[in-house]
């Protein structure tokens, strides 16, 4: 059974980013085969698209550094088990809508074209998406998907689906994006119907008669959750709600269930009545919106779709909608319904993200800088955290092997930079009722081109410690731990026990270090030694 996820538009890229972090945490856990990951976004310069594509490379590097570990009885899941194989529909021949129409019968009649599209829509470029015009995008995808060249990345993944159907397989296919913009609103139904046409190839007549025609097709639809600052009017956030309502009416009519016109076996929906405000932009590198809780909930839905009943999908049991509510705490004296770890439907969320953040913390305070300096020859061997260095890297003497160990540390530094930034953004964009701080209160940090953001006091992560960790990692040069000293000053190694909200007192640095140095490696390979070091460090930082 192949797994295919089409992450559509800027919102889809944000859900892909969340899926990668969830996979690193072990919350998104698809292990039977790689997840065929398809990015669908014509805006190749989009900031969120670039972030997601960069993170895939970093995630794969760290995953390769850890290697394939067989889980031993009693050992902790250290994450990074899901493999992602990347495909894309991010570039096509550039033409205005009028040019596309010229290749159809509509193009022969300008009056019909004007009745269907405004002058602006007929001449707009789609190089950076569809600017909230799904009617333009729908015609684009319907007319262009069948005509993509054979060597196109998108065609390659469609061929994989086709071959699986010919063999009588039941691939799982999910399309994830928003339904209140342009690209997601137009591409999700268009691609789903295009894939459904392939199902006539399935040799099983009973399978062909089911919803999806043998393929198991789902949609993860993001509903409005943000507004924008004032702009030039090309995109009007006040129209997000009406557009979403119209899209939902379509899905209610033709989306889920049985019958010739039904496409989806399951639909997931996530949105927020409390709107975060993003800076207005119409695409390009400026579309670099901060991560949000709905991105992660969307990633959880993707995981649920791919892993529920993996041995055989039973439509009569599982068709329909998956609905869950965050289990928020009862209102306090200020009327706040705080978000805690137990609010999430998966028990692994706290354990997985807690493990990653604790690992990031002890690398910053204790292990990263001295070990990388030892490996790069910037200080004599076995100073600083000498126990860990001696036990894991004692026999790594050849220059090329030490360089390989440094490269592995660099990939890890890059990943934890992205993780800490992502977690900080999710916390900073939480609705005010879910955090302890009032608006404007908390721990301000600089957030690159997005300007300053404030990490609030909350019941997930210690805001003050996360702010310091954020400042440390964003100051690393290219993920290199040797470009600045260990995180210190008013931060101590033992503060790791306070990083994750609600942990009992035994989750100390001493416990982590004792567990870590109970192992040793005799290999002369820098990669093998780093693999053992990071795997054992992640296990030592576990939360039971």
XYZ file of C-alpha atoms in Angstrom:
544
model
C 0.000 0.000 0.000
C 1.576 3.234 -1.147
C 1.072 6.477 0.760
C 0.801 9.756 -1.146
C 0.298 13.209 0.346
C -0.207 16.274 -1.845
C 0.642 19.388 0.200
C -1.072 22.178 -1.730
C -0.313 25.915 -1.670
C 1.304 27.959 1.090
C -0.903 26.375 3.764
C 0.063 22.950 2.462
C 3.760 23.820 2.817
C 3.136 24.820 6.431
C 1.418 21.481 7.090
C 4.373 19.693 5.481
C 6.718 21.550 7.823
C 4.569 20.473 10.775
C 4.472 16.877 9.460
C 8.276 16.736 9.379
C 8.596 17.941 12.972
C 5.857 15.523 14.028
C 7.785 12.710 12.301
C 10.957 13.727 14.125
C 8.974 13.537 17.372
C 7.520 10.135 16.505
C 3.962 11.508 16.420
C 3.748 11.156 12.619
C 4.882 7.552 12.316
C 4.568 5.860 8.907
C 7.229 3.174 8.695
C 6.150 0.554 6.139
C 7.250 2.579 3.101
C 8.282 6.148 2.241
C 5.562 8.785 2.195
C 5.402 10.030 -1.399
C 5.302 13.756 -0.695
C 4.092 16.070 -3.445
C 4.402 19.848 -3.115
C 1.864 21.663 -5.286
C 2.554 25.394 -5.443
C 3.329 27.445 -8.538
C 4.929 30.181 -6.421
C 8.472 28.800 -6.479
C 9.753 31.815 -4.537
C 7.228 31.438 -1.707
C 8.803 31.728 1.731
C 6.787 28.889 3.287
C 7.513 26.654 0.290
C 11.253 27.262 0.617
C 11.121 26.575 4.359
C 9.380 23.238 3.811
C 11.731 22.108 1.023
C 14.773 23.076 3.074
C 13.458 21.216 6.106
C 12.926 18.020 4.111
C 16.621 17.998 3.237
C 17.662 18.692 6.829
C 15.281 16.036 8.198
C 16.621 13.431 5.771
C 20.216 14.268 6.722
C 19.499 13.779 10.441
C 17.537 10.608 9.732
C 20.471 9.264 7.725
C 22.846 10.226 10.550
C 20.840 8.185 13.049
C 20.612 5.230 10.679
C 18.130 2.365 10.719
C 17.800 1.320 14.348
C 15.980 -1.820 15.318
C 13.979 -0.964 18.388
C 15.004 -3.209 21.263
C 12.527 -4.295 23.870
C 12.212 -1.563 26.480
C 13.976 1.057 24.358
C 12.341 4.406 23.646
C 11.117 5.522 20.242
C 13.585 8.235 19.260
C 11.616 9.458 16.222
C 12.811 10.180 12.669
C 11.424 6.813 11.507
C 9.271 8.118 8.629
C 10.928 8.578 5.254
C 9.670 11.243 2.837
C 10.205 10.973 -0.916
C 9.765 14.382 -2.555
C 7.948 15.255 -5.771
C 6.658 18.638 -6.923
C 4.315 20.560 -9.147
C 5.937 23.950 -8.746
C 6.708 25.036 -12.284
C 4.820 25.033 -15.580
C 4.917 27.048 -18.766
C 4.042 30.643 -17.860
C 0.871 31.861 -19.577
C -1.943 34.178 -18.597
C -5.436 32.764 -18.257
C -6.368 34.091 -21.696
C -3.565 31.995 -23.137
C -4.890 28.855 -21.502
C -8.395 29.576 -22.728
C -7.064 30.009 -26.254
C -6.342 26.285 -26.339
C -9.990 25.477 -25.559
C -13.314 26.119 -27.245
C -13.906 28.967 -24.790
C -10.996 30.770 -26.367
C -12.954 31.081 -29.605
C -15.567 33.267 -27.934
C -14.279 36.273 -26.005
C -17.748 37.078 -24.682
C -18.063 33.678 -23.029
C -14.611 34.147 -21.498
C -15.601 37.565 -20.142
C -18.781 36.080 -18.681
C -16.723 33.529 -16.760
C -13.696 35.642 -15.812
C -12.975 39.294 -15.103
C -10.488 41.214 -17.226
C -8.050 41.016 -14.308
C -8.436 37.216 -14.094
C -7.969 36.816 -17.854
C -4.646 38.644 -17.799
C -3.305 37.727 -14.350
C -0.074 35.771 -14.147
C -0.160 32.589 -12.064
C 3.604 32.525 -11.556
C 3.034 33.233 -7.848
C -0.258 31.374 -7.436
C -3.849 32.400 -8.004
C -4.187 35.274 -5.518
C -7.384 33.949 -3.977
C -9.082 33.279 -7.344
C -9.953 29.544 -7.231
C -12.064 29.753 -10.399
C -8.899 30.587 -12.335
C -6.912 27.864 -10.593
C -9.599 25.230 -11.173
C -9.519 25.743 -14.949
C -5.720 25.809 -14.906
C -5.373 22.466 -13.129
C -8.173 20.781 -15.094
C -6.589 21.783 -18.410
C -2.915 21.419 -17.535
C -2.624 18.219 -15.483
C -3.288 15.866 -18.430
C -0.740 17.717 -20.566
C 2.312 17.722 -18.312
C 5.394 16.174 -19.958
C 6.350 12.587 -19.139
C 9.531 13.672 -17.355
C 7.700 16.051 -15.005
C 8.011 15.240 -11.298
C 4.226 15.362 -10.900
C 3.746 12.938 -13.802
C 6.215 10.569 -12.157
C 4.197 10.299 -8.946
C 0.924 9.951 -10.887
C 2.517 7.046 -12.772
C 3.372 5.389 -9.445
C -0.283 5.629 -8.402
C -1.402 4.300 -11.803
C 0.951 1.308 -11.593
C -0.249 0.473 -8.092
C -3.875 0.529 -9.240
C -3.079 -1.699 -12.242
C -1.619 -4.243 -9.799
C -4.878 -4.152 -7.824
C -3.378 -2.100 -4.989
C -5.231 0.338 -2.785
C -2.995 3.392 -2.463
C -3.809 5.945 0.207
C -3.876 9.465 -1.196
C -4.431 12.625 0.827
C -4.623 16.216 -0.415
C -3.876 18.870 2.207
C -4.360 22.615 1.884
C -6.666 25.526 2.613
C -10.051 26.067 0.962
C -10.257 29.847 1.366
C -7.417 30.974 -0.902
C -6.547 30.221 -4.499
C -4.167 27.303 -4.996
C -5.536 24.942 -2.347
C -9.172 25.730 -3.062
C -8.736 24.981 -6.762
C -6.113 22.226 -6.783
C -7.510 19.865 -4.149
C -10.768 18.964 -5.964
C -9.103 19.126 -9.395
C -6.254 16.750 -8.497
C -8.599 14.422 -6.608
C -10.899 14.070 -9.621
C -7.904 13.620 -11.923
C -6.620 10.766 -9.746
C -10.070 9.219 -9.484
C -10.153 8.912 -13.287
C -7.175 6.566 -13.000
C -9.149 4.104 -10.902
C -10.766 2.542 -13.973
C -7.412 0.787 -14.290
C -8.031 -1.269 -11.147
C -8.715 -4.877 -12.250
C -11.015 -5.510 -9.271
C -14.590 -4.554 -10.295
C -15.704 -4.367 -6.659
C -12.871 -1.949 -5.906
C -13.770 0.206 -8.898
C -17.302 0.602 -7.547
C -16.169 1.895 -4.150
C -15.555 5.537 -3.320
C -12.187 6.420 -4.828
C -12.441 3.438 -7.173
C -9.955 1.313 -5.246
C -7.750 4.171 -4.179
C -8.428 5.509 -0.675
C -8.662 9.264 -1.144
C -8.873 11.849 1.625
C -8.677 15.607 2.059
C -7.288 17.702 4.907
C -9.018 21.066 4.544
C -7.824 24.114 6.443
C -10.622 26.546 7.255
C -9.917 30.247 7.900
C -7.629 30.805 10.865
C -5.892 34.083 10.029
C -6.515 37.621 8.854
C -4.051 40.012 7.218
C -2.941 43.571 7.642
C -4.276 46.062 5.094
C -2.932 45.625 1.564
C -3.564 46.594 -2.050
C -6.827 44.666 -2.259
C -5.669 41.835 -4.536
C -6.355 39.478 -1.598
C -9.217 40.384 0.757
C -9.232 38.426 4.011
C -12.858 39.420 4.682
C -13.761 37.057 1.831
C -12.058 34.052 3.439
C -15.178 32.983 5.347
C -17.599 33.257 2.373
C -15.125 31.366 0.162
C -14.778 28.614 2.749
C -18.557 28.342 3.076
C -18.952 27.976 -0.694
C -16.217 25.333 -0.792
C -17.810 23.356 2.047
C -21.112 23.351 0.187
C -19.296 21.751 -2.750
C -17.655 19.100 -0.568
C -20.959 18.375 1.182
C -22.590 17.789 -2.200
C -19.881 15.898 -4.059
C -17.141 15.168 -1.569
C -17.706 12.295 0.835
C -19.769 9.133 0.615
C -21.002 6.643 -1.946
C -22.154 7.159 -5.516
C -20.764 7.908 -8.939
C -19.953 11.542 -8.148
C -18.238 10.937 -4.827
C -14.488 11.406 -4.687
C -13.299 11.299 -1.080
C -13.408 8.481 1.444
C -12.695 10.874 4.293
C -12.450 14.603 4.887
C -10.684 16.315 7.776
C -11.215 19.973 8.645
C -9.271 22.258 10.973
C -9.752 25.974 11.568
C -9.858 28.604 14.281
C -12.373 31.236 15.263
C -9.543 33.198 16.917
C -7.662 34.691 13.983
C -3.941 35.404 14.062
C -2.946 38.420 11.927
C -0.227 37.926 9.294
C 1.412 40.672 7.272
C -0.306 41.219 3.930
C 1.499 39.848 0.892
C 0.590 38.304 -2.444
C 3.243 35.608 -2.518
C 6.961 35.390 -3.085
C 9.598 35.333 -0.380
C 7.496 37.628 1.787
C 4.910 34.864 2.204
C 6.714 33.399 5.170
C 3.897 33.157 7.681
C 4.690 31.989 11.190
C 3.808 28.427 12.137
C 0.418 27.926 13.785
C -1.312 25.280 15.880
C -3.660 24.439 12.987
C -0.620 23.388 10.913
C 0.214 20.754 13.522
C -3.391 19.599 13.897
C -3.489 19.241 10.112
C -0.322 17.114 10.261
C -1.969 14.939 12.916
C -4.922 14.435 10.582
C -2.548 13.410 7.767
C -0.935 10.857 10.066
C -4.336 9.571 11.202
C -5.430 9.022 7.599
C -2.232 7.179 6.632
C -2.042 4.931 9.694
C -5.634 4.107 10.678
C -6.333 0.439 10.020
C -3.206 0.045 7.896
C -3.909 -3.606 6.981
C -7.085 -2.922 5.060
C -9.341 0.058 4.682
C -13.010 -0.749 5.352
C -15.168 2.001 3.788
C -18.338 1.048 5.621
C -16.510 1.490 8.924
C -14.369 4.516 8.237
C -15.973 6.764 5.635
C -16.868 10.200 6.873
C -15.359 12.901 9.004
C -12.799 12.635 11.768
C -13.653 15.122 14.495
C -11.837 15.842 17.720
C -11.734 18.769 20.067
C -8.654 19.906 21.936
C -9.244 18.941 25.556
C -8.629 22.412 26.977
C -8.585 23.028 30.689
C -11.576 24.440 32.507
C -11.712 28.251 32.513
C -9.566 29.782 35.252
C -10.297 32.937 37.232
C -9.363 35.047 34.191
C -11.633 33.025 31.911
C -8.686 31.411 30.088
C -8.938 27.834 28.805
C -5.246 26.942 28.838
C -3.672 24.543 26.367
C -1.720 21.741 28.041
C -0.034 18.592 26.761
C -3.000 16.419 27.696
C -5.208 18.437 25.321
C -3.901 16.529 22.300
C -5.538 13.266 21.221
C -2.171 11.447 20.969
C -0.348 10.705 24.198
C 2.956 10.747 22.300
C 2.868 14.515 21.668
C 4.420 15.540 24.992
C 6.889 12.651 24.994
C 8.007 13.238 21.402
C 8.366 17.012 21.397
C 9.628 17.002 24.978
C 12.412 14.621 23.959
C 13.403 16.795 20.995
C 13.422 20.042 22.983
C 15.363 18.518 25.876
C 17.917 17.182 23.374
C 18.211 20.629 21.806
C 18.727 22.119 25.274
C 21.554 19.804 26.424
C 23.309 20.099 23.059
C 23.257 23.871 23.534
C 24.364 23.889 27.171
C 26.646 20.874 27.356
C 27.646 18.701 24.414
C 27.516 20.494 21.071
C 30.266 23.106 21.404
C 33.041 21.100 23.138
C 32.602 17.959 21.046
C 32.534 19.812 17.716
C 35.592 21.804 18.787
C 37.367 18.562 19.595
C 36.384 17.055 16.251
C 37.446 20.154 14.287
C 40.782 20.499 16.034
C 40.026 23.835 17.673
C 41.060 22.551 21.097
C 42.936 19.569 22.397
C 40.963 16.352 22.611
C 38.756 15.473 25.560
C 38.251 18.804 27.282
C 34.907 20.134 28.399
C 32.322 17.328 28.284
C 35.199 14.862 28.085
C 33.280 11.788 29.257
C 30.900 11.829 26.304
C 33.724 12.687 23.891
C 35.932 9.856 25.135
C 33.177 7.265 25.150
C 31.740 8.016 21.719
C 34.544 9.571 19.667
C 37.731 8.180 21.256
C 38.944 6.334 18.156
C 37.887 8.916 15.570
C 41.366 10.129 14.620
C 41.474 10.380 10.806
C 40.809 13.898 9.514
C 38.141 12.778 7.060
C 36.275 10.856 9.778
C 36.397 13.800 12.147
C 35.080 16.021 9.354
C 32.229 13.547 8.847
C 31.335 13.753 12.543
C 31.345 17.566 12.335
C 29.083 17.385 9.266
C 26.612 15.223 11.194
C 26.647 17.692 14.088
C 26.008 20.512 11.616
C 22.884 18.776 10.224
C 21.665 18.303 13.779
C 22.316 21.967 14.587
C 20.348 23.007 11.507
C 17.443 20.746 12.455
C 17.194 21.958 16.044
C 17.371 25.550 14.838
C 14.282 24.883 12.738
C 12.519 22.950 15.500
C 13.034 25.619 18.158
C 11.924 28.360 15.763
C 8.820 26.366 14.775
C 7.797 25.642 18.375
C 8.349 29.301 19.326
C 6.151 30.447 16.425
C 3.369 28.001 17.312
C 3.335 29.289 20.885
C 3.511 32.939 19.783
C 0.446 32.522 17.515
C -1.750 30.677 20.030
C -5.081 32.373 20.838
C -4.762 34.550 23.966
C -7.231 32.352 25.866
C -4.892 29.332 25.530
C -1.840 30.927 27.217
C -1.120 32.452 30.618
C 0.206 35.748 29.282
C -2.019 38.569 28.177
C -1.400 40.023 24.670
C 1.978 41.766 24.539
C 3.281 40.008 27.650
C 5.951 37.322 27.580
C 9.478 36.979 26.209
C 10.243 38.981 23.038
C 12.685 37.584 20.475
C 13.718 38.665 16.990
C 12.234 36.497 14.239
C 14.197 37.307 11.097
C 12.235 38.937 8.294
C 9.014 38.531 10.282
C 10.203 41.009 12.876
C 9.829 40.595 16.629
C 7.565 38.011 18.199
C 6.681 37.321 21.814
C 6.801 33.852 23.329
C 4.022 33.760 25.936
C 3.959 32.071 29.321
C 2.103 28.827 28.711
C 1.513 25.316 30.022
C 3.536 23.494 27.367
C 7.097 24.858 27.467
C 8.893 27.248 29.825
C 8.673 30.497 27.839
C 11.778 32.107 29.344
C 13.989 29.064 28.673
C 12.584 28.619 25.159
C 13.357 32.272 24.385
C 16.991 31.767 25.432
C 17.182 28.521 23.441
C 15.699 30.318 20.426
C 18.296 33.096 20.661
C 21.095 30.531 20.909
C 20.100 28.462 17.886
C 19.225 31.358 15.605
C 22.694 32.773 16.318
C 24.457 29.563 15.220
C 26.234 30.005 11.909
C 25.082 27.309 9.481
C 24.245 24.915 12.317
C 27.851 24.858 13.616
C 27.999 24.430 17.386
C 31.606 25.680 17.408
C 30.607 29.149 16.148
C 29.582 30.237 19.642
C 30.150 29.052 23.185
C 27.718 26.864 25.114
C 24.477 28.400 26.320
C 25.278 29.624 29.819
C 25.037 32.786 31.916
C 21.750 32.685 33.797
C 21.029 29.272 32.235
C 22.406 26.092 33.802
C 22.530 22.503 32.613
C 20.006 21.504 35.265
C 17.400 23.929 33.879
C 16.565 21.142 31.432
C 14.258 19.698 34.094
C 12.152 22.895 33.939
C 11.941 23.183 30.142
C 8.853 21.010 29.620
C 5.845 22.079 31.673
C 4.660 19.667 34.339
C 7.602 17.235 34.443
C 8.485 15.716 37.834
C 11.844 16.563 39.344
C 13.765 13.448 38.293
C 14.171 14.613 34.679
C 17.537 16.211 35.430
C 20.712 16.775 33.431
C 22.510 14.374 35.734
C 20.034 11.651 34.766
C 20.534 12.399 31.064
C 24.325 12.436 31.315
C 24.445 9.245 33.403
C 22.321 7.447 30.817
C 24.392 8.785 27.927
C 27.819 7.870 29.321
C 26.668 4.348 30.152
C 27.358 3.617 26.465
C 30.559 3.666 24.465
C 31.628 3.150 20.848
C 34.856 1.606 19.565
C 34.404 2.550 15.893
C 36.856 4.742 13.978
C 34.015 5.999 11.740
C 32.849 9.542 12.468
C 29.353 8.784 11.160
C 28.985 5.555 13.154
C 30.128 7.270 16.345
C 27.796 10.208 15.822
C 24.920 7.819 15.063
C 25.441 6.102 18.405
C 25.882 9.418 20.231
C 22.719 11.076 18.917
C 20.551 7.953 19.192
C 21.591 7.422 22.798
C 21.212 11.133 23.609
C 17.664 11.169 22.209
C 16.851 8.098 24.286
C 18.426 9.639 27.389
C 16.225 12.732 26.936
C 13.030 10.693 26.725
C 9.921 11.447 28.756
C 8.121 8.351 29.987
